[in-house]
XYZ file of C-alpha atoms in Angstrom:
566
model
C -16.413 24.964 -20.909
C -18.753 27.162 -18.898
C -22.324 26.717 -17.750
C -24.574 28.418 -15.219
C -25.545 26.410 -12.132
C -29.239 26.981 -12.597
C -28.812 25.609 -16.087
C -27.307 22.468 -14.670
C -30.428 22.056 -12.443
C -32.757 22.589 -15.378
C -30.804 20.102 -17.566
C -31.173 17.356 -14.945
C -34.182 15.638 -16.583
C -32.602 15.857 -20.006
C -29.398 14.415 -18.593
C -31.198 11.343 -17.260
C -32.357 10.616 -20.877
C -28.986 11.111 -22.479
C -26.665 10.008 -19.578
C -26.907 6.285 -20.347
C -25.934 7.004 -23.896
C -22.896 9.110 -22.848
C -21.955 6.572 -20.195
C -21.991 3.617 -22.637
C -19.928 5.421 -25.170
C -17.451 6.831 -22.605
C -16.935 3.530 -20.798
C -16.678 1.131 -23.602
C -14.184 -1.524 -22.687
C -14.086 -0.350 -19.094
C -14.304 -2.400 -15.916
C -15.727 -1.170 -12.576
C -12.806 -0.477 -10.340
C -13.580 1.206 -7.162
C -15.559 3.631 -4.830
C -13.985 5.676 -2.072
C -14.954 8.375 0.301
C -12.465 11.207 0.047
C -13.269 13.187 3.203
C -13.753 11.990 6.687
C -17.333 13.382 6.886
C -18.300 11.407 3.657
C -19.444 14.566 1.839
C -17.172 13.922 -1.265
C -17.053 10.508 -2.707
C -15.067 9.235 -5.939
C -16.087 6.321 -8.221
C -13.897 5.323 -10.977
C -13.711 2.963 -13.967
C -10.648 1.918 -15.984
C -10.564 1.406 -19.724
C -7.449 -0.506 -20.531
C -8.146 -0.534 -24.342
C -8.284 3.196 -24.377
C -5.642 3.705 -21.658
C -7.867 6.086 -19.635
C -9.669 6.468 -16.335
C -13.153 7.692 -16.031
C -13.783 9.555 -12.746
C -17.241 10.272 -11.033
C -17.277 12.714 -8.206
C -20.270 13.016 -5.949
C -20.421 15.977 -3.540
C -23.387 16.000 -1.158
C -23.107 19.617 -0.412
C -21.775 21.600 -3.373
C -21.123 25.232 -2.492
C -18.935 27.100 -4.967
C -16.868 24.256 -6.518
C -14.106 21.699 -5.792
C -10.608 20.630 -6.728
C -9.569 17.049 -7.404
C -6.204 15.679 -8.605
C -3.065 13.793 -8.032
C 0.478 14.499 -6.938
C 3.655 12.647 -6.069
C 2.994 12.248 -2.314
C -0.261 14.020 -1.722
C 1.114 17.585 -1.785
C -0.880 20.468 -3.142
C 2.328 21.969 -4.704
C 3.272 20.704 -8.137
C -0.037 18.948 -8.504
C -2.204 17.943 -11.448
C -5.734 19.158 -10.952
C -9.363 19.217 -12.331
C -11.086 22.276 -10.912
C -14.825 23.146 -10.774
C -15.219 26.833 -9.480
C -17.960 29.455 -9.452
C -17.792 33.178 -9.355
C -21.383 33.292 -7.938
C -23.012 33.591 -11.352
C -21.268 31.184 -13.735
C -19.372 27.862 -13.140
C -16.378 26.653 -14.821
C -14.447 23.484 -15.119
C -10.849 23.097 -16.287
C -7.509 21.224 -16.206
C -5.071 23.004 -14.001
C -1.752 22.607 -12.250
C -0.111 24.172 -9.163
C 3.462 25.365 -8.989
C 6.012 24.951 -6.162
C 4.333 27.759 -4.214
C 0.780 26.284 -4.573
C -0.378 28.946 -7.043
C -2.921 27.384 -9.639
C -2.500 27.893 -13.355
C -4.729 26.879 -16.188
C -3.146 24.064 -18.196
C -2.480 24.913 -21.889
C -3.220 21.306 -22.627
C -6.773 20.365 -21.352
C -6.559 16.608 -20.389
C -9.339 16.275 -17.916
C -12.226 15.923 -20.269
C -15.661 16.816 -18.871
C -18.198 14.313 -19.862
C -21.296 15.301 -17.654
C -22.550 17.268 -14.641
C -25.922 16.783 -13.019
C -27.885 17.015 -9.704
C -29.911 14.373 -8.088
C -31.506 14.304 -4.633
C -28.323 12.556 -3.385
C -26.128 15.555 -4.474
C -24.100 16.977 -7.461
C -22.333 14.629 -9.863
C -19.264 15.418 -12.033
C -18.103 12.888 -14.633
C -14.755 13.348 -16.442
C -12.089 11.322 -18.137
C -8.279 11.332 -18.020
C -5.798 9.339 -20.062
C -3.031 7.391 -18.175
C -0.257 9.321 -19.965
C -0.820 12.669 -21.601
C 2.819 13.632 -22.686
C 2.103 16.923 -20.720
C 5.002 17.740 -18.350
C 2.511 19.368 -16.118
C 0.425 16.193 -15.819
C 0.638 13.256 -13.459
C 1.438 9.798 -14.930
C -1.036 7.397 -13.737
C 0.741 4.126 -12.948
C -0.094 0.576 -11.514
C 1.013 1.452 -7.937
C -0.346 3.775 -5.323
C -1.781 7.024 -6.444
C -2.090 10.067 -3.976
C -5.464 11.717 -4.658
C -5.947 15.192 -3.295
C -9.236 17.165 -2.948
C -10.387 20.618 -1.911
C -13.758 22.185 -1.297
C -14.479 25.881 -2.179
C -16.837 27.410 0.316
C -16.810 30.942 -1.252
C -17.051 32.198 -4.743
C -13.893 33.048 -6.550
C -13.529 35.499 -9.374
C -10.990 33.392 -11.287
C -8.885 30.188 -11.036
C -5.796 32.171 -10.119
C -7.720 33.667 -7.158
C -8.135 30.314 -5.433
C -5.916 30.195 -2.352
C -5.414 26.369 -1.891
C -3.843 26.939 1.647
C -7.109 28.425 2.957
C -9.658 25.791 1.719
C -10.951 22.602 3.296
C -8.726 19.969 1.654
C -7.219 16.486 2.211
C -5.800 13.369 0.547
C -6.573 9.753 -0.004
C -4.475 6.918 -1.379
C -5.742 4.250 -3.865
C -4.588 1.871 -6.513
C -6.459 3.309 -9.526
C -5.260 0.680 -12.027
C -6.325 -2.645 -10.517
C -5.589 -5.666 -12.825
C -8.278 -7.021 -14.949
C -8.791 -10.331 -13.492
C -11.624 -12.945 -14.228
C -13.335 -13.637 -10.937
C -13.286 -17.410 -10.225
C -16.440 -19.318 -9.686
C -17.142 -20.108 -5.942
C -17.904 -23.676 -4.853
C -21.382 -24.642 -3.529
C -20.023 -25.764 -0.227
C -18.516 -22.418 0.612
C -18.899 -21.068 4.153
C -18.118 -17.777 5.608
C -16.748 -16.526 8.908
C -16.793 -12.847 9.954
C -13.703 -11.744 11.930
C -14.928 -8.370 13.403
C -14.466 -6.235 16.439
C -17.378 -6.570 19.002
C -19.070 -3.219 18.827
C -16.182 -1.123 20.124
C -16.031 2.639 20.588
C -13.389 4.208 18.255
C -11.011 6.256 20.376
C -11.233 10.037 20.073
C -7.791 10.464 18.653
C -6.338 10.699 15.134
C -4.586 7.316 14.985
C -5.556 4.075 16.674
C -4.491 0.542 15.994
C -7.006 -1.843 17.579
C -6.494 -5.599 18.122
C -9.018 -8.305 18.801
C -8.329 -11.996 19.337
C -10.568 -14.656 17.865
C -10.548 -18.376 18.568
C -11.555 -20.909 15.996
C -13.769 -23.962 17.273
C -11.698 -26.841 18.915
C -10.948 -29.520 16.182
C -11.617 -27.027 13.301
C -10.388 -29.094 10.259
C -8.214 -27.896 7.321
C -10.016 -25.611 4.864
C -8.967 -23.400 2.113
C -9.673 -19.656 2.185
C -10.646 -18.723 -1.383
C -11.893 -15.237 -1.057
C -12.101 -12.491 1.612
C -13.731 -8.970 1.675
C -14.088 -6.041 4.049
C -17.006 -5.637 6.405
C -17.335 -1.904 7.292
C -19.917 -0.524 9.659
C -22.211 1.858 7.946
C -21.040 5.508 8.385
C -17.375 4.464 9.258
C -16.261 4.177 5.643
C -13.930 7.065 6.069
C -12.440 6.007 9.396
C -11.526 2.398 8.719
C -8.174 2.797 7.078
C -6.879 -0.737 6.810
C -7.307 -4.202 8.394
C -5.323 -7.381 8.760
C -6.126 -10.879 9.999
C -3.120 -12.672 11.382
C -2.822 -16.265 12.542
C -0.765 -17.196 15.597
C 2.114 -19.447 15.914
C 1.070 -23.160 16.200
C 3.791 -23.848 18.893
C 1.759 -22.144 21.566
C -1.326 -23.950 23.018
C -3.180 -20.957 23.903
C -3.184 -17.047 23.650
C -4.768 -14.515 25.834
C -8.206 -13.050 24.859
C -7.700 -9.453 24.186
C -9.615 -6.545 22.802
C -8.134 -3.266 22.875
C -5.442 -0.866 21.493
C -2.525 -2.776 19.963
C -0.008 -0.577 21.710
C -1.244 -2.168 25.051
C -1.571 -5.751 23.888
C -0.089 -8.745 25.771
C 3.421 -9.472 24.588
C 2.330 -13.104 23.498
C 0.333 -11.540 20.700
C 3.594 -10.568 18.983
C 3.710 -14.298 17.863
C 0.462 -13.735 15.714
C 2.175 -12.569 12.565
C 1.182 -15.112 9.760
C -0.911 -12.907 7.451
C -4.247 -14.517 6.320
C -6.070 -11.421 4.888
C -5.152 -7.677 4.416
C -7.347 -4.977 3.199
C -6.807 -1.250 2.819
C -9.282 1.533 2.007
C -10.266 1.456 -1.545
C -9.541 -2.184 -2.143
C -12.180 -4.633 -3.309
C -12.679 -8.277 -2.547
C -9.592 -10.573 -2.924
C -9.957 -13.784 -4.709
C -7.502 -16.842 -4.825
C -6.846 -18.523 -8.157
C -9.184 -21.363 -8.819
C -6.408 -23.874 -8.547
C -5.208 -22.716 -5.069
C -6.414 -21.683 -1.552
C -4.832 -20.516 1.637
C -4.967 -23.271 4.265
C -6.136 -22.658 7.754
C -7.321 -25.107 10.382
C -6.334 -28.760 10.779
C -3.251 -30.310 12.376
C -0.221 -27.903 12.801
C -2.346 -24.733 12.489
C -3.243 -22.475 15.489
C -6.843 -21.904 16.335
C -5.975 -18.339 17.281
C -6.442 -15.343 14.915
C -5.571 -11.663 15.649
C -7.657 -8.892 13.895
C -5.829 -5.558 13.569
C -7.655 -2.428 12.471
C -6.123 1.043 11.758
C -8.484 3.814 12.432
C -7.864 7.161 10.976
C -9.946 9.793 12.788
C -8.635 13.220 11.775
C -11.714 15.114 12.906
C -11.489 13.257 16.258
C -15.050 12.013 16.324
C -16.310 10.957 19.792
C -18.573 7.995 20.681
C -18.337 6.304 17.221
C -19.333 2.631 17.462
C -17.658 0.112 15.186
C -18.021 -3.553 14.337
C -15.737 -3.743 11.199
C -13.577 -6.411 10.156
C -13.022 -8.945 7.398
C -15.347 -11.733 6.099
C -13.409 -15.002 5.055
C -14.844 -17.190 2.399
C -13.675 -20.793 2.723
C -14.319 -24.358 1.632
C -13.694 -27.977 2.967
C -13.291 -29.231 -0.644
C -9.494 -28.512 -0.795
C -8.114 -27.195 -4.101
C -5.283 -28.616 -5.977
C -2.637 -26.524 -4.430
C -2.112 -25.056 -0.952
C -1.119 -21.437 -1.357
C 1.922 -20.007 0.518
C 3.337 -16.616 1.688
C 7.010 -16.015 1.290
C 9.089 -13.053 2.672
C 11.512 -11.421 0.210
C 13.758 -8.551 0.912
C 16.059 -7.525 3.755
C 16.526 -9.274 7.056
C 15.373 -7.218 10.160
C 18.842 -6.280 11.278
C 20.474 -2.969 12.184
C 23.482 -3.707 9.860
C 21.291 -2.241 7.106
C 21.067 1.484 7.799
C 20.023 4.783 6.307
C 21.977 7.996 7.142
C 19.931 10.987 8.191
C 19.092 13.809 5.697
C 18.884 11.427 2.699
C 16.463 12.270 -0.137
C 16.549 8.804 -1.862
C 18.715 6.227 -0.208
C 18.529 2.743 -1.704
C 18.798 -0.555 -0.013
C 18.514 -4.036 -1.809
C 17.707 -7.553 -0.394
C 18.339 -10.702 -2.334
C 16.740 -14.098 -2.738
C 19.573 -15.849 -4.452
C 19.903 -18.556 -7.113
C 21.532 -20.783 -4.498
C 18.554 -20.726 -2.365
C 15.850 -21.139 -4.917
C 17.936 -24.023 -6.581
C 17.668 -25.911 -3.343
C 14.267 -24.861 -1.877
C 11.989 -24.720 -5.021
C 10.455 -27.708 -6.790
C 11.489 -28.560 -10.363
C 8.333 -27.228 -11.816
C 8.794 -23.878 -9.880
C 6.111 -21.793 -8.173
C 3.661 -19.194 -9.407
C 3.419 -15.837 -7.741
C -0.081 -14.303 -8.173
C -0.153 -11.485 -5.448
C 2.157 -9.376 -3.500
C 2.148 -6.968 -0.440
C 5.095 -4.592 -0.253
C 6.130 -3.257 3.121
C 8.337 -0.638 4.729
C 8.051 1.595 7.683
C 7.745 5.331 7.691
C 10.749 6.357 5.567
C 9.905 4.033 2.694
C 9.190 5.869 -0.610
C 9.495 3.211 -3.444
C 9.733 -0.626 -3.571
C 10.271 -2.916 -6.401
C 10.859 -6.682 -6.772
C 12.288 -8.019 -9.956
C 12.956 -11.622 -11.215
C 16.427 -12.228 -12.486
C 17.447 -15.427 -14.582
C 20.806 -16.337 -15.815
C 22.108 -12.982 -14.779
C 19.552 -10.894 -16.567
C 16.495 -9.030 -15.265
C 13.537 -10.739 -16.822
C 10.346 -9.436 -15.221
C 9.114 -6.995 -12.643
C 7.135 -8.927 -10.045
C 5.619 -5.780 -8.254
C 6.556 -2.110 -8.200
C 5.271 0.960 -6.469
C 7.024 4.281 -7.422
C 4.681 6.260 -5.116
C 4.719 3.775 -2.188
C 3.220 4.922 1.092
C 3.596 3.114 4.423
C 0.107 4.315 5.172
C -1.489 2.287 2.374
C -0.564 -1.288 2.371
C -2.680 -3.947 0.745
C -2.311 -7.417 -0.911
C -2.437 -6.674 -4.636
C -3.199 -9.170 -7.426
C -0.622 -9.214 -10.118
C -1.491 -8.475 -13.702
C 0.007 -11.821 -14.618
C 1.188 -14.754 -12.678
C 5.038 -14.773 -12.316
C 6.762 -18.253 -12.700
C 9.888 -18.698 -10.533
C 12.081 -21.636 -11.270
C 15.077 -23.153 -9.316
C 18.092 -21.068 -10.040
C 16.130 -17.736 -10.407
C 16.775 -14.732 -8.204
C 14.260 -12.377 -6.819
C 15.716 -8.920 -6.033
C 13.832 -6.467 -3.835
C 14.858 -2.780 -3.707
C 13.568 -0.111 -1.423
C 14.028 3.715 -1.624
C 13.903 5.727 1.692
C 13.732 9.500 2.635
C 15.151 10.485 5.845
C 15.376 14.374 5.214
C 13.148 14.974 8.399
C 15.628 12.849 10.650
C 18.782 13.934 12.406
C 19.967 10.365 13.514
C 20.749 7.146 11.603
C 17.684 4.894 10.825
C 18.686 1.213 11.311
C 16.787 -1.879 10.233
C 14.593 -3.545 12.804
C 10.892 -3.982 14.151
C 10.324 -0.501 15.618
C 8.134 1.867 13.551
C 11.103 4.273 13.712
C 13.394 1.629 12.363
C 13.130 0.300 8.840
C 12.220 -2.755 6.841
C 12.281 -3.701 3.152
C 9.881 -6.619 2.442
C 7.723 -8.091 -0.319
C 5.266 -10.672 1.047
C 4.620 -12.756 -2.111
C 1.647 -15.002 -2.363
C 2.263 -18.051 -4.471
C 1.458 -21.699 -5.140
C 2.271 -24.603 -4.557
C 3.285 -24.196 -0.904
C 6.938 -25.052 -0.284
C 9.095 -25.307 2.802
C 10.830 -21.886 1.800
C 9.050 -19.235 3.893
C 11.738 -16.475 4.152
C 14.303 -15.684 1.422
C 16.196 -12.489 2.499
C 19.724 -11.011 2.919
C 21.756 -8.413 4.736
C 25.298 -7.096 4.323
C 28.050 -9.232 5.642
C 28.550 -7.980 9.299
C 32.316 -8.345 9.004
C 32.325 -5.793 6.073
C 30.283 -3.542 8.150
C 32.914 -3.708 10.904
C 35.576 -2.675 8.303
C 33.391 0.302 7.428
C 33.434 1.443 11.091
C 37.255 1.018 11.071
C 37.558 3.046 8.004
C 35.448 5.795 9.532
C 37.852 5.773 12.465
C 40.933 6.146 10.235
C 39.414 9.011 8.059
C 37.484 11.134 10.528
C 38.421 13.168 13.602
C 35.370 11.978 15.468
C 35.993 8.379 16.666
C 33.440 5.588 16.379
C 33.777 3.427 19.396
C 34.508 -0.202 18.331
C 34.173 -1.680 21.808
C 32.786 -5.095 21.939
C 30.018 -4.069 24.247
C 28.703 -1.257 21.889
C 25.831 -2.359 19.577
C 25.743 -1.700 15.873
C 22.933 0.992 16.289
C 25.091 2.734 18.928
C 28.021 2.726 16.447
C 25.814 4.121 13.689
C 24.726 6.951 15.998
C 28.322 8.145 16.452
C 29.116 8.202 12.738
C 29.666 11.916 11.597
C 27.620 11.931 8.520
C 29.857 13.817 6.087
C 29.844 13.185 2.347
C 32.677 10.735 2.584
C 31.077 8.557 5.230
C 27.796 8.547 3.284
C 29.432 7.577 -0.097
C 31.342 4.895 1.447
C 28.280 3.220 3.074
C 26.402 3.463 -0.207
C 29.495 1.767 -1.890
C 29.682 -0.901 0.769
C 25.944 -1.881 0.438
C 26.650 -2.006 -3.407
C 29.565 -4.356 -3.507
C 30.090 -6.167 -0.213
C 29.236 -9.848 0.204
C 25.881 -10.761 1.671
C 24.698 -12.856 4.591
C 21.873 -15.006 3.179
C 18.794 -16.131 5.176
C 17.075 -19.056 3.333
C 14.687 -20.262 5.986
C 11.979 -22.902 6.418
C 8.700 -22.117 8.282
C 10.354 -23.683 11.312
C 13.016 -20.866 11.119
C 15.601 -23.597 10.382
C 17.891 -22.465 7.474
C 18.409 -24.534 4.396
C 22.010 -25.910 4.359
C 22.862 -23.553 1.229
C 23.229 -20.746 3.619
C 26.779 -19.859 4.467
C 28.035 -17.058 6.649
C 28.871 -15.024 3.645
C 28.157 -15.091 -0.082
C 29.184 -13.009 -3.106
C 26.501 -10.388 -4.027
C 24.626 -11.585 -7.106
């Protein structure tokens, strides 16, 4: 469709009359899902609704300063090459809207199958609105498949007229990306109790550093004698004007074994070492996420005997335009009640142990590592009635590309707990599951992570550093059990055999000296095809070392030095 910009302006009052009719028809069965600023200056804002009955998303773009058009779309990891795009452009006289795609060189092409359906366009004093619809799946090979996990949204702003779609040079326009979960589950919000209280954990009017990336830490102390409560909900508190700068936030509770922690307010990379013991997640939010509600039968306990009074707020600021002097008092608002619900909720770690025996060679496009929570562990540690997983937070470091956890019973895969095929370590949030997952004694929970190390020339080992790797799923469940960590790693003895094999079949020797650490041995491996394939095979068949731990870090007796891989 084409229309003149002046016609759009003249149509405004007519649109006001018919827009509600269009919206009601278009959004039947839809549930409000989200709103998100796309660019750091807040000039471009996205709102969206999801219609599960019609398997479609309705997008509304607000641009506060429309010039000669815009691009909006999706791609695998936020690239502008091989992207699926909706484009509005003007040649200075007429304006056009169309479904387009970009090739591997970034050249735009009109799609022969028009799947972005324009529903309306109108001006208000606030700016220019564009409303359009897109099905989850279109059966068009040029289109992006909208799935449950992370979606990389891309945008571009046209500041000059263009004579045609093909004349748009996407490398020369103002552009960027944002990450969201478009397909939030349709969950009924529980009724909140009358005795509910709130507590805001916010930074005290800090000045956001004038650099692209900052992690800010702030310590909070609960009142002495603070009794046990249940957290039943939390939501973000964002300082007005900073919506595009506050990338994600987490509230951690400190370890109860320490009587006190230093008060600190500053960059996390300069925090006191003691604050590393503040790692129990109470709340996590990422840009684009809405309020988080616990199921009506459960709440997350905090306060009371055996619970630390110290909390650490961590905020990631993303400031690509390097704004200076921007004040912020953002954080998270906790909703809690003294009327305890039927169940205490818990958080359990699944996946791989933080150990260098799990490693990824350099130059890998899609290297897979898997961690296990075995049937022996769940048989011993879970109650007879099982547990119910209702939310999940996936986690890797910078090389992570995909994460999935599946439930296995009697040797067969039964259910996907959580999966993200477009996972990004820069967008981590606690996500409600579409349906509660029941886990019973004897079940297995298998977590698989896919990594990309094409930009690295050295081995990436497991560990805590951001340049090391993790593979974790923090599952939120009820009722609370003693099982806090159910993870695995390859049997270290078999890895030792791998290094011996490398020495036998390669000219370059890997030092097996007792004083040489596993990371050092990995660094000396010559990464030819043989050594890569053997390591992949080792991780695929070797016995595992199982960590089935209580919250005290004491292992359940089922854990032996080595177990067969499930």
